[in-house]
Coordinates of C-alpha atoms in Angstrom, one line a residue:
X1 CA 34.0 -150.6 35.2
X2 CA 32.8 -154.2 34.9
X3 CA 37.1 -155.0 34.7
X4 CA 37.7 -152.7 37.0
X5 CA 35.4 -154.4 40.0
X6 CA 36.6 -157.7 38.8
X7 CA 40.1 -156.8 38.8
X8 CA 39.6 -154.9 42.6
X9 CA 38.0 -158.2 44.0
X10 CA 40.9 -160.2 43.1
X11 CA 43.0 -157.8 44.5
X12 CA 41.7 -157.9 47.9
X13 CA 41.3 -162.0 47.9
X14 CA 45.2 -162.0 46.8
X15 CA 46.1 -159.3 49.5
X16 CA 43.9 -161.1 52.1
X17 CA 45.6 -164.7 51.4
X18 CA 49.1 -162.9 51.4
X19 CA 48.1 -160.8 54.7
X20 CA 46.3 -163.5 56.6
X21 CA 48.5 -166.8 55.8
X22 CA 45.1 -168.7 56.1
X23 CA 44.3 -167.9 59.4
X24 CA 41.0 -166.1 58.1
X25 CA 38.8 -167.9 60.2
X26 CA 36.7 -165.1 61.7
X27 CA 33.5 -164.9 63.2
X28 CA 32.4 -161.1 63.2
X29 CA 32.9 -158.3 60.2
X30 CA 32.3 -154.8 61.6
X31 CA 31.6 -152.4 58.8
X32 CA 29.9 -148.9 58.3
X33 CA 27.6 -150.0 55.1
X34 CA 27.1 -152.5 52.1
X35 CA 27.8 -149.4 49.6
X36 CA 31.5 -149.6 50.0
X37 CA 34.5 -152.2 48.7
X38 CA 33.2 -154.2 52.2
X39 CA 30.8 -156.0 50.1
X40 CA 34.1 -157.7 48.5
X41 CA 35.4 -158.3 51.9
X42 CA 32.7 -160.1 53.4
X43 CA 32.5 -162.2 50.6
X44 CA 36.1 -163.3 51.3
X45 CA 35.8 -164.0 55.1
X46 CA 32.3 -165.7 54.3
X47 CA 33.9 -167.8 52.3
X48 CA 36.6 -169.1 55.0
X49 CA 33.5 -169.7 57.5
X50 CA 30.0 -169.7 56.6
X51 CA 28.9 -168.7 60.3
X52 CA 30.3 -165.1 59.8
X53 CA 28.0 -162.6 61.3
X54 CA 27.9 -159.3 59.8
X55 CA 27.2 -156.0 62.3
X56 CA 27.5 -152.2 60.9
X57 CA 28.8 -149.1 63.1
X58 CA 28.5 -145.9 63.7
X59 CA 29.4 -143.7 60.4
X60 CA 27.8 -140.3 60.8
X61 CA 24.7 -139.0 59.8
X62 CA 23.8 -142.0 57.3
X63 CA 23.7 -144.2 60.3
X64 CA 20.8 -142.1 61.9
X65 CA 18.8 -139.9 59.4
X66 CA 18.1 -142.0 56.3
X67 CA 15.2 -144.2 55.1
X68 CA 15.1 -147.8 56.8
X69 CA 17.7 -150.5 55.1
X70 CA 19.7 -147.5 53.4
X71 CA 23.1 -148.7 54.9
X72 CA 22.2 -151.7 52.5
X73 CA 22.7 -149.8 49.6
X74 CA 25.9 -150.9 47.7
X75 CA 26.6 -148.1 45.5
X76 CA 25.2 -144.6 43.8
X77 CA 22.7 -145.3 41.0
X78 CA 24.7 -143.2 38.4
X79 CA 22.7 -144.5 35.2
X80 CA 21.5 -147.7 33.7
X81 CA 24.5 -148.8 32.5
X82 CA 26.3 -147.9 36.1
X83 CA 23.2 -149.6 37.9
X84 CA 23.8 -152.7 36.0
X85 CA 27.2 -153.2 36.5
X86 CA 26.9 -152.6 40.4
X87 CA 24.2 -155.1 40.3
X88 CA 26.1 -158.0 38.4
X89 CA 29.6 -157.2 40.2
X90 CA 28.2 -156.5 43.7
X91 CA 24.4 -156.8 43.8
X92 CA 24.8 -160.5 44.2
X93 CA 27.2 -159.9 47.1
X94 CA 24.4 -157.5 48.7
X95 CA 21.4 -160.0 48.5
X96 CA 23.3 -163.0 49.4
X97 CA 24.9 -161.1 52.6
X98 CA 21.9 -159.3 53.9
X99 CA 20.7 -161.9 56.0
X100 CA 24.2 -161.8 57.8
X101 CA 23.7 -158.5 59.4
X102 CA 22.4 -159.1 63.0
X103 CA 23.3 -155.8 64.4
X104 CA 24.3 -152.1 64.9
X105 CA 27.0 -150.1 67.1
X106 CA 26.1 -146.7 67.9
X107 CA 27.1 -143.7 69.9
X108 CA 23.3 -143.0 70.2
X109 CA 21.3 -145.9 70.2
X110 CA 18.0 -144.4 70.9
X111 CA 18.4 -142.6 68.0
X112 CA 18.1 -146.0 65.4
X113 CA 15.9 -144.9 62.9
X114 CA 17.5 -146.4 60.1
X115 CA 17.7 -150.4 61.2
X116 CA 15.3 -150.6 63.8
X117 CA 15.1 -154.3 63.6
X118 CA 18.7 -154.8 64.5
X119 CA 19.9 -155.4 67.7
X120 CA 21.0 -152.0 68.5
X121 CA 24.5 -151.7 70.7
X122 CA 25.1 -148.8 72.2
X123 CA 29.2 -147.4 71.6
X124 CA 31.8 -145.9 74.5
X125 CA 32.2 -142.7 73.9
X126 CA 36.2 -141.8 72.9
X127 CA 36.9 -140.6 76.0
X128 CA 35.7 -143.6 77.7
X129 CA 37.6 -146.2 75.6
X130 CA 41.2 -146.2 76.1
X131 CA 42.0 -148.4 72.5
X132 CA 40.1 -145.8 70.3
X133 CA 41.4 -142.7 72.6
X134 CA 44.8 -144.0 71.8
X135 CA 44.2 -144.5 68.0
X136 CA 42.3 -140.9 67.4
X137 CA 45.9 -139.8 69.3
X138 CA 48.0 -141.5 67.1
X139 CA 46.0 -140.1 63.8
X140 CA 46.4 -136.6 65.5
X141 CA 50.3 -136.9 65.6
X142 CA 50.9 -135.6 62.1
X143 CA 48.4 -133.0 62.3
X144 CA 50.5 -129.5 62.4
X145 CA 50.4 -127.5 65.5
X146 CA 49.3 -124.4 64.0
X147 CA 45.9 -126.2 64.0
X148 CA 46.1 -126.0 67.7
X149 CA 46.7 -122.7 68.0
X150 CA 44.1 -121.1 65.6
X151 CA 41.3 -123.5 66.7
X152 CA 42.1 -122.2 70.3
X153 CA 42.3 -118.6 69.0
X154 CA 38.6 -118.6 67.3
X155 CA 35.3 -120.3 68.2
X156 CA 33.5 -119.5 64.9
X157 CA 33.8 -122.6 62.7
X158 CA 32.1 -122.4 59.1
X159 CA 32.1 -125.9 57.5
X160 CA 31.3 -125.4 53.9
X161 CA 29.7 -128.8 52.1
X162 CA 31.2 -129.5 48.4
X163 CA 29.1 -128.9 45.3
X164 CA 27.3 -132.2 45.0
X165 CA 24.6 -133.9 42.1
X166 CA 21.2 -132.7 43.2
X167 CA 22.7 -129.7 45.6
X168 CA 24.0 -127.6 42.7
X169 CA 22.3 -124.9 44.6
X170 CA 24.8 -124.7 47.3
X171 CA 27.4 -122.9 45.2
X172 CA 26.6 -119.2 45.2
X173 CA 24.2 -119.3 48.7
X174 CA 26.9 -120.7 50.7
X175 CA 29.8 -117.8 49.7
X176 CA 26.4 -115.8 50.4
X177 CA 26.0 -117.4 54.0
X178 CA 30.0 -116.9 54.7
X179 CA 29.9 -113.0 53.8
X180 CA 27.0 -112.7 56.1
X181 CA 29.0 -114.5 58.9
X182 CA 31.8 -112.1 58.1
X183 CA 29.5 -109.1 58.2
X184 CA 27.9 -110.0 61.4
X185 CA 31.1 -111.1 63.2
X186 CA 34.5 -109.9 61.3
X187 CA 36.9 -112.6 59.3
X188 CA 39.1 -112.3 62.4
X189 CA 37.0 -114.8 64.5
X190 CA 36.0 -117.1 62.0
X191 CA 37.5 -120.3 60.7
X192 CA 36.6 -122.3 57.7
X193 CA 37.0 -125.7 57.8
X194 CA 35.7 -126.6 54.0
X195 CA 34.5 -130.1 53.1
X196 CA 37.4 -132.2 51.4
X197 CA 36.1 -132.0 47.8
X198 CA 35.1 -128.2 47.9
X199 CA 39.3 -128.0 48.4
X200 CA 39.4 -129.7 45.2
X201 CA 36.9 -127.7 43.8
X202 CA 37.2 -124.2 44.7
X203 CA 40.9 -123.6 45.8
X204 CA 41.0 -120.0 44.6
X205 CA 37.8 -118.7 45.7
X206 CA 38.9 -120.0 49.4
X207 CA 42.1 -118.2 49.0
X208 CA 40.3 -115.2 48.3
X209 CA 38.5 -115.4 51.7
X210 CA 41.8 -115.9 53.4
X211 CA 43.1 -112.9 52.7
X212 CA 40.2 -111.2 54.6
X213 CA 41.7 -112.6 57.5
X214 CA 40.0 -115.7 57.6
X215 CA 41.6 -119.0 58.6
X216 CA 40.8 -121.4 56.1
X217 CA 41.8 -124.8 57.1
X218 CA 42.6 -126.5 53.7
X219 CA 44.9 -129.7 54.9
X220 CA 43.0 -132.9 54.7
X221 CA 43.1 -135.0 57.9
X222 CA 40.6 -136.4 60.6
X223 CA 38.8 -133.6 61.6
X224 CA 38.1 -135.0 64.9
X225 CA 41.8 -135.2 65.9
X226 CA 41.4 -132.0 67.0
X227 CA 38.7 -132.0 69.8
X228 CA 41.4 -132.9 72.7
X229 CA 42.6 -129.3 72.0
X230 CA 39.3 -128.1 71.6
X231 CA 37.2 -126.5 74.6
X232 CA 34.1 -127.5 72.5
X233 CA 31.5 -126.1 74.7
X234 CA 33.2 -122.6 73.6
X235 CA 32.6 -123.2 69.9
X236 CA 30.1 -122.5 67.5
X237 CA 29.8 -124.8 64.6
X238 CA 28.0 -123.5 61.1
X239 CA 27.1 -126.1 58.5
X240 CA 24.2 -127.0 56.2
X241 CA 24.2 -131.0 57.4
X242 CA 27.8 -132.4 57.8
X243 CA 28.1 -135.0 60.5
X244 CA 30.2 -133.1 62.2
X245 CA 28.2 -131.5 64.6
X246 CA 27.2 -135.0 66.1
X247 CA 30.7 -135.8 66.7
X248 CA 31.2 -133.7 69.7
X249 CA 28.3 -134.9 71.7
X250 CA 28.4 -138.2 70.8
X251 CA 32.7 -138.6 71.3
X252 CA 32.8 -136.6 74.2
X253 CA 29.7 -135.6 75.7
X254 CA 30.4 -131.7 74.9
X255 CA 27.7 -129.5 73.5
X256 CA 29.2 -126.7 71.1
X257 CA 26.6 -124.4 69.3
X258 CA 25.5 -125.6 66.3
X259 CA 23.7 -123.6 63.8
X260 CA 22.1 -125.4 61.0
X261 CA 21.7 -123.3 57.5
X262 CA 19.8 -126.0 55.3
X263 CA 16.9 -123.9 55.6
X264 CA 18.7 -121.2 53.4
X265 CA 19.0 -123.2 50.7
X266 CA 16.8 -123.0 47.6
X267 CA 16.6 -126.9 47.9
X268 CA 14.7 -126.9 51.2
X269 CA 12.2 -124.8 49.6
X270 CA 11.7 -126.8 46.4
X271 CA 12.2 -130.3 48.4
X272 CA 12.4 -130.2 51.7
X273 CA 14.8 -131.4 53.7
X274 CA 13.4 -134.2 56.3
X275 CA 16.5 -135.8 57.1
X276 CA 18.5 -132.8 58.4
X277 CA 15.2 -131.6 59.7
X278 CA 15.5 -135.1 61.4
X279 CA 19.2 -134.6 62.7
X280 CA 18.5 -131.3 63.7
X281 CA 15.7 -132.2 65.9
X282 CA 17.5 -135.5 67.1
X283 CA 20.6 -133.7 68.1
X284 CA 18.4 -131.1 70.2
X285 CA 16.7 -133.8 71.9
X286 CA 20.3 -135.3 73.3
X287 CA 21.4 -132.2 74.1
X288 CA 21.2 -130.9 77.5
X289 CA 20.9 -127.3 76.6
X290 CA 18.1 -127.4 73.5
X291 CA 18.9 -123.7 73.0
X292 CA 22.3 -124.5 71.6
X293 CA 20.9 -126.1 68.6
X294 CA 19.8 -123.3 66.1
X295 CA 17.9 -123.4 62.6
X296 CA 17.7 -119.7 61.2
X297 CA 15.0 -119.2 58.4
X298 CA 16.9 -116.4 56.9
X299 CA 20.1 -114.5 56.4
X300 CA 19.2 -112.0 59.0
X301 CA 18.2 -114.5 61.5
X302 CA 21.5 -116.3 61.1
X303 CA 23.6 -113.3 61.7
X304 CA 21.3 -112.1 64.7
X305 CA 22.4 -116.0 65.7
X306 CA 26.2 -116.1 65.4
X307 CA 26.6 -112.5 66.8
X308 CA 24.5 -112.9 69.8
X309 CA 26.2 -116.0 70.5
X310 CA 29.7 -114.6 69.8
X311 CA 28.6 -112.1 72.2
X312 CA 27.6 -114.1 75.0
X313 CA 30.8 -116.3 74.7
X314 CA 33.1 -112.7 75.1
X315 CA 30.7 -111.8 77.9
X316 CA 31.9 -115.2 79.6
X317 CA 35.1 -115.2 78.7
X318 CA 36.0 -111.4 79.1
X319 CA 36.7 -111.2 75.6
X320 CA 40.0 -113.5 75.8
X321 CA 40.7 -115.4 73.1
X322 CA 39.3 -113.5 70.3
X323 CA 41.0 -110.9 68.0
X324 CA 39.6 -107.4 67.3

């Protein structure tokens, strides 16, 4: 890994030299955090301009619901050996360049808990920013039209997480939750959009649910590029702690129904989930209709919330858009 990190830094330096042809005197570097290869890029541009300023931008839940200074982490600590290697390869950059960070750009600056000491800048919504809107549309051009058809036809969206270290409880419980949703409203009202890691980890299991009539969206793409074609205020997002629930409100000012499932997992009862509790609370605080954000404490409550919300939408739409 040490050799790989050194080689990667040299690769970035060589690529940027060839790309910029000496025109590298930039004054501001924007990045989501320090725990990516952005440290190598900061090092490159700082050497070209010692007056470089670094500013963070909105990176979803990690920008809002974490410990202070979380964005300065430069990698996951997977053991003593890995930690030492990361420290020698990237740690010196972190400590040298932390002082360069002066600000953070957020869609909801009033929710800045992670970096309150930085100058906080508000970001325009996507639909108020012509350049960002064009970029999002260009990304969406490569997406199959079939997605628009399904997302217009079905309003219950379940976002299962992948299996992560420390969250081993999520596998069986996630499928129990999915089965409970099917029991409550039927498979033919449901779309499952798994996390990219879950697509790789468990493709056969997801295919089993597809046979029951669920539409499983297995394609790996920027999900937000669907938003222009969706009636977001008529969607029901069911998730554990994904950033996906933030973006309709942040990017478009829309308020889909959001049902958080984190209290249904064993991890919550053993360790608590203060970050996700804050996430749900803060999302509720910026919603005009607070009742659209829900947190069930049991599978039965989840089923009642989903079925009641579906019935309310069907009443408004006179059953249009749903399959029987």
